[in-house]
mmCIF file of C-alpha atoms and ligand atoms in Angstrom:
data_model
loop_
_atom_site.group_PDB
_atom_site.id
_atom_site.type_symbol
_atom_site.label_atom_id
_atom_site.label_comp_id
_atom_site.label_asym_id
_atom_site.label_seq_id
_atom_site.Cartn_x
_atom_site.Cartn_y
_atom_site.Cartn_z
ATOM 1 C CA MET R 1 218.088 145.979 38.069
ATOM 2 C CA HIS R 2 221.513 147.443 39.053
ATOM 3 C CA ILE R 3 223.856 147.138 36.146
ATOM 4 C CA GLY R 4 227.663 148.063 35.904
ATOM 5 C CA PHE R 5 228.770 149.414 32.548
ATOM 6 C CA LEU R 6 232.381 149.882 31.517
ATOM 7 C CA GLY R 7 233.532 151.522 28.146
ATOM 8 C CA LEU R 8 231.196 154.547 27.295
ATOM 9 C CA GLY R 9 232.683 155.225 23.775
ATOM 10 C CA ASN R 10 230.766 155.454 20.502
ATOM 11 C CA MET R 11 228.836 152.304 21.051
ATOM 12 C CA GLY R 12 228.862 151.930 24.856
ATOM 13 C CA GLY R 13 227.592 155.497 25.575
ATOM 14 C CA PRO R 14 224.343 155.091 23.682
ATOM 15 C CA MET R 15 223.977 151.401 24.874
ATOM 16 C CA ALA R 16 224.260 152.551 28.506
ATOM 17 C CA ARG R 17 221.735 155.328 28.006
ATOM 18 C CA ASN R 18 219.260 152.780 26.645
ATOM 19 C CA LEU R 19 219.600 150.792 29.732
ATOM 20 C CA LEU R 20 218.878 153.903 31.707
ATOM 21 C CA LYS R 21 215.733 154.414 29.572
ATOM 22 C CA ALA R 22 214.513 150.978 30.220
ATOM 23 C CA GLY R 23 214.433 151.724 33.954
ATOM 24 C CA HIS R 24 217.746 150.094 35.159
ATOM 25 C CA SER R 25 220.077 151.847 37.541
ATOM 26 C CA LEU R 26 223.632 152.121 36.295
ATOM 27 C CA THR R 27 227.215 152.324 37.838
ATOM 28 C CA VAL R 28 229.670 153.335 35.126
ATOM 29 C CA PHE R 29 233.386 153.565 34.489
ATOM 30 C CA ASP R 30 235.504 154.962 31.709
ATOM 31 C CA PRO R 31 238.956 156.431 31.982
ATOM 32 C CA PHE R 32 237.698 159.322 29.747
ATOM 33 C CA PRO R 33 235.991 161.755 32.328
ATOM 34 C CA GLN R 34 233.661 163.457 29.599
ATOM 35 C CA ALA R 35 232.169 160.104 28.801
ATOM 36 C CA VAL R 36 231.443 159.431 32.375
ATOM 37 C CA ALA R 37 230.045 163.016 32.989
ATOM 38 C CA ALA R 38 227.651 162.714 30.015
ATOM 39 C CA LEU R 39 226.095 159.411 31.449
ATOM 40 C CA VAL R 40 226.048 160.825 35.022
ATOM 41 C CA GLU R 41 223.915 163.715 33.606
ATOM 42 C CA ALA R 42 221.658 161.034 32.145
ATOM 43 C CA GLY R 43 221.204 159.572 35.581
ATOM 44 C CA ALA R 44 224.073 157.043 36.047
ATOM 45 C CA ARG R 45 226.320 156.782 39.086
ATOM 46 C CA ALA R 46 230.152 157.126 38.479
ATOM 47 C CA ALA R 47 232.860 154.717 39.752
ATOM 48 C CA ASP R 48 236.474 155.575 39.514
ATOM 49 C CA SER R 49 237.863 152.048 38.465
ATOM 50 C CA PRO R 50 236.634 148.643 37.261
ATOM 51 C CA ALA R 51 237.067 147.329 40.997
ATOM 52 C CA ALA R 52 234.794 150.139 42.113
ATOM 53 C CA VAL R 53 232.063 148.993 39.761
ATOM 54 C CA ALA R 54 232.513 145.493 40.894
ATOM 55 C CA LYS R 55 232.038 146.453 44.577
ATOM 56 C CA ALA R 56 229.103 148.740 43.870
ATOM 57 C CA GLY R 57 226.591 145.950 44.506
ATOM 58 C CA VAL R 58 225.771 145.490 40.828
ATOM 59 C CA GLU R 59 223.883 142.232 39.592
ATOM 60 C CA VAL R 60 225.182 142.369 36.011
ATOM 61 C CA ILE R 61 228.326 144.013 34.469
ATOM 62 C CA ILE R 62 228.582 144.775 30.818
ATOM 63 C CA THR R 63 231.830 145.854 29.151
ATOM 64 C CA MET R 64 232.168 147.607 25.615
ATOM 65 C CA LEU R 65 235.954 147.963 25.111
ATOM 66 C CA PRO R 66 238.166 148.591 22.182
ATOM 67 C CA THR R 67 240.421 145.541 22.162
ATOM 68 C CA ALA R 68 241.259 142.033 23.686
ATOM 69 C CA ASP R 69 244.013 143.765 25.718
ATOM 70 C CA HIS R 70 241.515 146.108 27.248
ATOM 71 C CA VAL R 71 239.174 143.268 27.964
ATOM 72 C CA LYS R 72 241.933 141.105 29.616
ATOM 73 C CA GLN R 73 243.075 144.033 31.678
ATOM 74 C CA VAL R 74 239.694 145.021 32.868
ATOM 75 C CA TYR R 75 238.561 141.425 33.730
ATOM 76 C CA ARG R 76 241.822 140.060 34.989
ATOM 77 C CA GLY R 77 243.910 143.001 36.184
ATOM 78 C CA LYS R 78 244.775 143.486 39.911
ATOM 79 C CA ASP R 79 242.245 146.368 40.137
ATOM 80 C CA GLY R 80 239.939 144.535 37.760
ATOM 81 C CA LEU R 81 236.489 142.907 37.862
ATOM 82 C CA LEU R 82 237.211 139.326 38.748
ATOM 83 C CA ALA R 83 239.365 140.070 41.669
ATOM 84 C CA ASN R 84 236.594 142.308 43.132
ATOM 85 C CA ILE R 85 233.199 140.765 42.399
ATOM 86 C CA GLY R 86 231.178 138.283 44.342
ATOM 87 C CA PRO R 87 230.040 134.955 42.791
ATOM 88 C CA GLY R 88 226.992 135.009 40.708
ATOM 89 C CA VAL R 89 227.316 138.526 39.235
ATOM 90 C CA LEU R 90 226.558 138.004 35.455
ATOM 91 C CA LEU R 91 229.242 139.345 33.134
ATOM 92 C CA ILE R 92 228.496 140.303 29.410
ATOM 93 C CA ASP R 93 231.394 141.402 27.073
ATOM 94 C CA SER R 94 230.120 143.174 24.144
ATOM 95 C CA SER R 95 233.478 144.190 22.672
ATOM 96 C CA THR R 96 234.570 142.737 19.380
ATOM 97 C CA ILE R 97 237.606 140.614 20.126
ATOM 98 C CA ASP R 98 239.148 137.252 19.077
ATOM 99 C CA PRO R 99 237.344 134.005 20.305
ATOM 100 C CA LEU R 100 240.497 132.640 21.905
ATOM 101 C CA SER R 101 240.783 135.596 24.315
ATOM 102 C CA THR R 102 237.008 135.450 24.902
ATOM 103 C CA ARG R 103 237.219 131.776 25.839
ATOM 104 C CA GLU R 104 240.287 132.380 28.096
ATOM 105 C CA VAL R 105 238.291 135.161 30.190
ATOM 106 C CA ALA R 106 235.311 132.919 30.312
ATOM 107 C CA LYS R 107 237.414 130.203 31.827
ATOM 108 C CA TYR R 108 238.647 132.343 34.787
ATOM 109 C CA ALA R 109 235.178 133.848 35.204
ATOM 110 C CA LEU R 110 233.571 130.448 35.460
ATOM 111 C CA ALA R 111 236.164 129.062 37.575
ATOM 112 C CA GLN R 112 235.277 131.517 40.354
ATOM 113 C CA GLY R 113 231.484 131.129 39.933
ATOM 114 C CA ASN R 114 230.509 133.996 37.491
ATOM 115 C CA PRO R 115 228.393 133.289 34.614
ATOM 116 C CA ILE R 116 229.689 135.088 31.476
ATOM 117 C CA LEU R 117 228.553 135.748 27.825
ATOM 118 C CA ASP R 118 230.302 137.128 24.845
ATOM 119 C CA ALA R 119 227.697 139.312 23.049
ATOM 120 C CA PRO R 120 229.394 141.397 20.347
ATOM 121 C CA VAL R 121 227.182 143.417 18.155
ATOM 122 C CA SER R 122 226.375 144.663 14.652
ATOM 123 C CA GLY R 123 224.399 147.617 13.617
ATOM 124 C CA GLY R 124 226.915 150.564 14.363
ATOM 125 C CA THR R 125 226.466 153.573 16.242
ATOM 126 C CA GLY R 126 223.073 154.222 14.616
ATOM 127 C CA GLY R 127 221.827 150.974 15.944
ATOM 128 C CA ALA R 128 223.399 151.606 19.463
ATOM 129 C CA ALA R 129 221.491 154.870 19.596
ATOM 130 C CA ALA R 130 218.149 153.423 18.299
ATOM 131 C CA GLY R 131 218.447 150.347 20.456
ATOM 132 C CA THR R 132 218.240 148.043 17.372
ATOM 133 C CA LEU R 133 221.488 146.305 17.580
ATOM 134 C CA THR R 134 221.992 142.707 16.665
ATOM 135 C CA PHE R 135 223.670 140.698 19.565
ATOM 136 C CA MET R 136 225.616 137.525 18.651
ATOM 137 C CA VAL R 137 225.774 135.755 21.888
ATOM 138 C CA GLY R 138 227.968 132.897 23.084
ATOM 139 C CA GLY R 139 227.466 130.975 26.466
ATOM 140 C CA PRO R 140 225.236 128.456 28.146
ATOM 141 C CA ASP R 141 221.412 128.427 27.459
ATOM 142 C CA SER R 142 220.500 129.330 30.924
ATOM 143 C CA VAL R 143 222.751 132.286 31.015
ATOM 144 C CA PHE R 144 221.388 133.502 27.566
ATOM 145 C CA ASP R 145 217.809 133.262 28.981
ATOM 146 C CA GLN R 146 218.951 135.316 31.945
ATOM 147 C CA ALA R 147 220.487 137.877 29.876
ATOM 148 C CA LEU R 148 217.886 138.266 27.381
ATOM 149 C CA PRO R 149 215.734 141.012 28.981
ATOM 150 C CA ILE R 150 218.791 143.245 29.542
ATOM 151 C CA LEU R 151 220.089 142.793 25.904
ATOM 152 C CA SER R 152 216.593 143.474 24.622
ATOM 153 C CA ALA R 153 216.787 147.090 26.105
ATOM 154 C CA MET R 154 219.729 147.650 23.780
ATOM 155 C CA GLY R 155 219.057 145.381 20.775
ATOM 156 C CA LYS R 156 216.304 144.092 18.354
ATOM 157 C CA ASN R 157 217.783 140.686 17.332
ATOM 158 C CA ILE R 158 219.448 138.622 20.055
ATOM 159 C CA VAL R 159 220.896 135.590 18.583
ATOM 160 C CA HIS R 160 222.228 132.664 20.679
ATOM 161 C CA CYS R 161 225.344 131.308 18.744
ATOM 162 C CA GLY R 162 226.163 128.456 21.021
ATOM 163 C CA ALA R 163 229.013 128.053 23.523
ATOM 164 C CA ALA R 164 231.428 130.576 24.870
ATOM 165 C CA GLY R 165 233.290 132.415 22.058
ATOM 166 C CA ASN R 166 230.704 131.575 19.531
ATOM 167 C CA GLY R 167 229.191 135.251 19.525
ATOM 168 C CA GLN R 168 232.748 136.352 18.539
ATOM 169 C CA VAL R 169 233.001 133.507 15.825
ATOM 170 C CA ALA R 170 229.782 134.745 14.280
ATOM 171 C CA LYS R 171 230.809 138.287 14.426
ATOM 172 C CA ILE R 172 234.217 137.859 12.809
ATOM 173 C CA ALA R 173 233.014 135.477 10.086
ATOM 174 C CA ASN R 174 230.317 138.089 9.074
ATOM 175 C CA ASN R 175 232.546 140.966 9.132
ATOM 176 C CA MET R 176 235.242 139.072 7.192
ATOM 177 C CA LEU R 177 232.662 138.310 4.444
ATOM 178 C CA LEU R 178 231.492 142.094 4.457
ATOM 179 C CA GLY R 179 235.068 143.334 3.986
ATOM 180 C CA ILE R 180 235.567 140.772 1.060
ATOM 181 C CA SER R 181 232.180 141.646 -0.544
ATOM 182 C CA MET R 182 233.041 145.496 -0.172
ATOM 183 C CA VAL R 183 236.252 144.966 -1.974
ATOM 184 C CA GLY R 184 234.432 143.021 -4.696
ATOM 185 C CA VAL R 185 231.841 145.517 -5.247
ATOM 186 C CA ALA R 186 234.396 148.307 -5.276
ATOM 187 C CA GLU R 187 236.562 146.347 -7.822
ATOM 188 C CA ALA R 188 233.413 145.765 -10.283
ATOM 189 C CA MET R 189 232.112 149.279 -9.934
ATOM 190 C CA ALA R 190 235.555 150.780 -10.687
ATOM 191 C CA LEU R 191 235.915 148.479 -13.537
ATOM 192 C CA GLY R 192 232.631 149.103 -15.128
ATOM 193 C CA VAL R 193 232.858 152.810 -14.859
ATOM 194 C CA SER R 194 236.450 152.935 -16.143
ATOM 195 C CA LEU R 195 235.018 151.054 -19.238
ATOM 196 C CA GLY R 196 232.459 153.531 -19.727
ATOM 197 C CA MET R 197 229.384 152.585 -17.786
ATOM 198 C CA ASP R 198 227.388 154.978 -15.917
ATOM 199 C CA ALA R 199 227.719 154.167 -12.158
ATOM 200 C CA LYS R 200 224.002 154.348 -11.280
ATOM 201 C CA VAL R 201 222.985 152.126 -14.195
ATOM 202 C CA LEU R 202 225.673 149.523 -13.374
ATOM 203 C CA ALA R 203 224.563 149.519 -9.719
ATOM 204 C CA GLY R 204 221.074 148.966 -10.906
ATOM 205 C CA ILE R 205 222.094 146.005 -13.039
ATOM 206 C CA ILE R 206 224.155 144.392 -10.121
ATOM 207 C CA ASN R 207 221.367 145.062 -7.751
ATOM 208 C CA THR R 208 218.844 143.021 -9.876
ATOM 209 C CA SER R 209 221.328 140.445 -10.789
ATOM 210 C CA SER R 210 223.503 137.681 -9.152
ATOM 211 C CA GLY R 211 226.217 140.269 -7.948
ATOM 212 C CA ARG R 212 223.806 141.911 -5.573
ATOM 213 C CA CYS R 213 224.681 142.097 -1.871
ATOM 214 C CA TRP R 214 224.571 144.437 0.971
ATOM 215 C CA SER R 215 227.782 146.361 -0.271
ATOM 216 C CA SER R 216 226.263 146.891 -3.546
ATOM 217 C CA GLU R 217 222.719 147.668 -2.465
ATOM 218 C CA VAL R 218 222.846 149.429 0.910
ATOM 219 C CA ASN R 219 226.303 150.859 1.073
ATOM 220 C CA ASN R 220 227.373 151.186 -2.575
ATOM 221 C CA PRO R 221 230.981 152.422 -2.587
ATOM 222 C CA PHE R 222 230.569 154.808 -5.745
ATOM 223 C CA PRO R 223 229.811 158.373 -5.165
ATOM 224 C CA GLY R 224 226.154 159.402 -6.137
ATOM 225 C CA VAL R 225 224.801 155.994 -6.646
ATOM 226 C CA LEU R 226 222.909 156.127 -3.207
ATOM 227 C CA GLU R 227 222.111 159.551 -1.938
ATOM 228 C CA ASN R 228 222.159 158.409 1.783
ATOM 229 C CA ALA R 229 225.325 156.237 1.626
ATOM 230 C CA PRO R 230 228.684 157.524 3.138
ATOM 231 C CA ALA R 231 230.114 157.342 -0.557
ATOM 232 C CA SER R 232 227.788 160.395 -1.389
ATOM 233 C CA ARG R 233 229.062 162.412 1.657
ATOM 234 C CA GLY R 234 232.784 162.176 1.418
ATOM 235 C CA TYR R 235 232.766 158.702 3.073
ATOM 236 C CA SER R 236 232.019 160.218 6.567
ATOM 237 C CA GLY R 237 230.128 158.538 9.191
ATOM 238 C CA GLY R 238 229.350 154.780 8.721
ATOM 239 C CA PHE R 239 231.794 151.951 9.636
ATOM 240 C CA GLY R 240 235.433 153.184 9.652
ATOM 241 C CA SER R 241 237.997 151.551 7.517
ATOM 242 C CA ASP R 242 240.122 150.916 10.733
ATOM 243 C CA LEU R 243 237.440 149.169 12.325
ATOM 244 C CA MET R 244 237.052 146.841 9.354
ATOM 245 C CA LEU R 245 240.827 146.399 9.406
ATOM 246 C CA LYS R 246 240.517 145.520 13.008
ATOM 247 C CA ASP R 247 237.891 142.929 12.344
ATOM 248 C CA LEU R 248 239.783 141.374 9.357
ATOM 249 C CA GLY R 249 242.859 141.079 11.611
ATOM 250 C CA LEU R 250 240.890 139.185 14.176
ATOM 251 C CA ALA R 251 239.460 136.818 11.518
ATOM 252 C CA THR R 252 242.763 136.065 9.886
ATOM 253 C CA GLU R 253 244.456 135.612 13.397
ATOM 254 C CA ALA R 254 241.731 133.098 14.538
ATOM 255 C CA ALA R 255 241.934 131.372 11.159
ATOM 256 C CA ARG R 256 245.741 130.857 11.674
ATOM 257 C CA HIS R 257 245.110 129.361 15.031
ATOM 258 C CA ALA R 258 242.630 126.975 13.576
ATOM 259 C CA ARG R 259 244.890 126.240 10.374
ATOM 260 C CA GLN R 260 241.976 127.339 8.398
ATOM 261 C CA PRO R 261 242.716 129.094 5.002
ATOM 262 C CA VAL R 262 241.056 132.503 4.490
ATOM 263 C CA ALA R 263 242.606 133.510 1.240
ATOM 264 C CA LEU R 264 240.249 136.249 0.380
ATOM 265 C CA GLY R 265 239.925 137.527 4.008
ATOM 266 C CA ALA R 266 243.711 137.968 4.149
ATOM 267 C CA VAL R 267 243.747 139.842 0.698
ATOM 268 C CA ALA R 268 240.902 142.104 2.052
ATOM 269 C CA GLN R 269 243.007 142.782 5.243
ATOM 270 C CA GLN R 270 246.128 143.710 3.245
ATOM 271 C CA LEU R 271 244.099 146.147 1.071
ATOM 272 C CA TYR R 272 242.614 147.908 4.243
ATOM 273 C CA GLN R 273 246.104 147.788 5.760
ATOM 274 C CA THR R 274 247.360 149.699 2.786
ATOM 275 C CA PHE R 275 244.453 151.979 2.844
ATOM 276 C CA SER R 276 244.914 152.775 6.535
ATOM 277 C CA LEU R 277 248.771 153.523 5.935
ATOM 278 C CA GLN R 278 247.779 156.103 3.375
ATOM 279 C CA GLY R 279 245.868 157.880 6.101
ATOM 280 C CA ASN R 280 242.368 156.872 5.308
ATOM 281 C CA GLY R 281 241.498 154.756 8.383
ATOM 282 C CA GLY R 282 238.845 157.229 9.521
ATOM 283 C CA LEU R 283 236.902 157.010 6.258
ATOM 284 C CA ASP R 284 233.961 154.611 5.800
ATOM 285 C CA PHE R 285 235.065 151.284 4.733
ATOM 286 C CA SER R 286 233.273 151.669 1.378
ATOM 287 C CA ALA R 287 235.977 154.202 0.569
ATOM 288 C CA ILE R 288 238.308 151.268 -0.253
ATOM 289 C CA ILE R 289 237.083 151.854 -3.884
ATOM 290 C CA ASN R 290 239.517 154.756 -4.135
ATOM 291 C CA LEU R 291 242.382 152.247 -4.151
ATOM 292 C CA PHE R 292 240.788 151.025 -7.402
ATOM 293 C CA ARG R 293 240.064 154.550 -8.845
ATOM 294 C CA GLY R 294 243.509 155.877 -8.222
ATOM 295 C CA GLU R 295 242.231 158.399 -5.626
ATOM 296 C CA ALA R 296 243.461 157.031 -2.319
HETATM 297 P P1 NAD Q 301 235.390 153.676 21.303
HETATM 298 O O1 NAD Q 301 236.901 153.818 21.279
HETATM 299 O O2 NAD Q 301 234.492 154.835 20.913
HETATM 300 O O3 NAD Q 301 235.084 153.380 22.799
HETATM 301 C C1 NAD Q 301 235.730 152.601 23.652
HETATM 302 C C2 NAD Q 301 235.661 153.214 25.141
HETATM 303 O O4 NAD Q 301 236.326 152.301 26.036
HETATM 304 C C3 NAD Q 301 236.292 154.474 25.189
HETATM 305 O O5 NAD Q 301 235.387 155.551 25.846
HETATM 306 C C4 NAD Q 301 237.492 154.372 26.131
HETATM 307 O O6 NAD Q 301 237.912 155.334 26.946
HETATM 308 C C5 NAD Q 301 236.937 153.125 26.951
HETATM 309 N N1 NAD Q 301 237.858 152.331 27.792
HETATM 310 C C6 NAD Q 301 239.272 152.203 27.345
HETATM 311 N N2 NAD Q 301 239.896 151.432 28.271
HETATM 312 C C7 NAD Q 301 238.905 151.338 29.350
HETATM 313 C C8 NAD Q 301 238.984 150.639 30.657
HETATM 314 N N3 NAD Q 301 240.059 150.061 31.069
HETATM 315 N N4 NAD Q 301 237.950 150.644 31.326
HETATM 316 C C9 NAD Q 301 236.690 151.245 30.846
HETATM 317 N N5 NAD Q 301 236.662 151.841 29.693
HETATM 318 C C10 NAD Q 301 237.741 151.886 28.930
HETATM 319 O O7 NAD Q 301 235.017 152.306 20.578
HETATM 320 P P2 NAD Q 301 233.554 151.798 20.041
HETATM 321 O O8 NAD Q 301 233.397 152.383 18.721
HETATM 322 O O9 NAD Q 301 232.506 152.158 21.179
HETATM 323 O O10 NAD Q 301 233.853 150.353 20.051
HETATM 324 C C11 NAD Q 301 233.697 149.500 21.131
HETATM 325 C C12 NAD Q 301 233.729 147.956 20.713
HETATM 326 O O11 NAD Q 301 232.621 147.713 19.959
HETATM 327 C C13 NAD Q 301 234.956 147.596 19.927
HETATM 328 O O12 NAD Q 301 235.463 146.375 20.168
HETATM 329 C C14 NAD Q 301 234.457 147.736 18.553
HETATM 330 O O13 NAD Q 301 235.238 146.857 17.666
HETATM 331 C C15 NAD Q 301 232.979 147.265 18.531
HETATM 332 N N6 NAD Q 301 232.067 147.713 17.518
HETATM 333 C C16 NAD Q 301 232.044 149.015 17.056
HETATM 334 C C17 NAD Q 301 231.184 149.455 16.207
HETATM 335 C C18 NAD Q 301 231.184 150.864 15.654
HETATM 336 O O14 NAD Q 301 230.605 151.129 14.605
HETATM 337 N N7 NAD Q 301 231.801 151.809 16.359
HETATM 338 C C19 NAD Q 301 230.232 148.478 15.618
HETATM 339 C C20 NAD Q 301 230.254 147.153 16.151
HETATM 340 C C21 NAD Q 301 231.165 146.704 17.114
#
């Protein structure tokens, strides 16, 4: 299949490579020339704008962009995708953005005869490279079925979440809970250690008791508890605090539109905002524990 791919960053680059490995041909665009050159070396063709991708005779276009503003610009701009593709080309946006923007873009795509899915991912850069991402997909059943073989080349769990925008809803609800649970684990670990507990013993208790969660068990924020966690290598790698801040912002903003209270999500957002302001946005999001240990 001939696929267009826009946004060849930390996630999009390895995702595009997995499509090439699965035997698809790719036409790619990214304003960052080195990102394009790396994909061309791997066998893709380069285009010099979103419009050029749209006009390259592709059957499917995938976007993996930083924010909703980028997505709107790439889809709806003068030199963008929608103004330049023919009807029937399948569009898949895997960027993490707010559900309202997703639904707005979907409305314009559908009005001109282009099926479209939102398909944000979890699994991070490791999952993108290994082709084991989880895709949370919003859009009609028939379009989901059409996209399944393509998404399967980049991911392991492909979950249909319902109508357009629901992929983003699933993603931001999960990540809001992840942010809240990380702050909770950080607070509990810092409290226990400050009152004299050994961090490893405390983590062992939590992980065999009712406080257990992914943040305590797989990505424990206390240094030395888990040898392979970012906390034990200076909080490098992993999922950046600024990306968590972005996702918490999407969740609280979507909640505001829905008049839905997200009290703990808003607290977590403010804590990550404070942490980012202190210059820590590049650290793994488990480093938020330093706010509670007086080390931020
Ligand atoms: P990134 O900043 O590494 O990559 C984004 C890429 O988009 C860059 O190469 C940039 O040059 C390119 N770009 C910007 N404007 C463009 C345009 N007009 N046309 C084409 N390309 C353009 O970001 P990332 O880490 O790859 O994240 C991409 C998306 O995936 C974000 O929405 C992010 O929230 C989400 N996400 C990231 C992770 C992660 O661990 N990094 C995990 C899950 C989801």
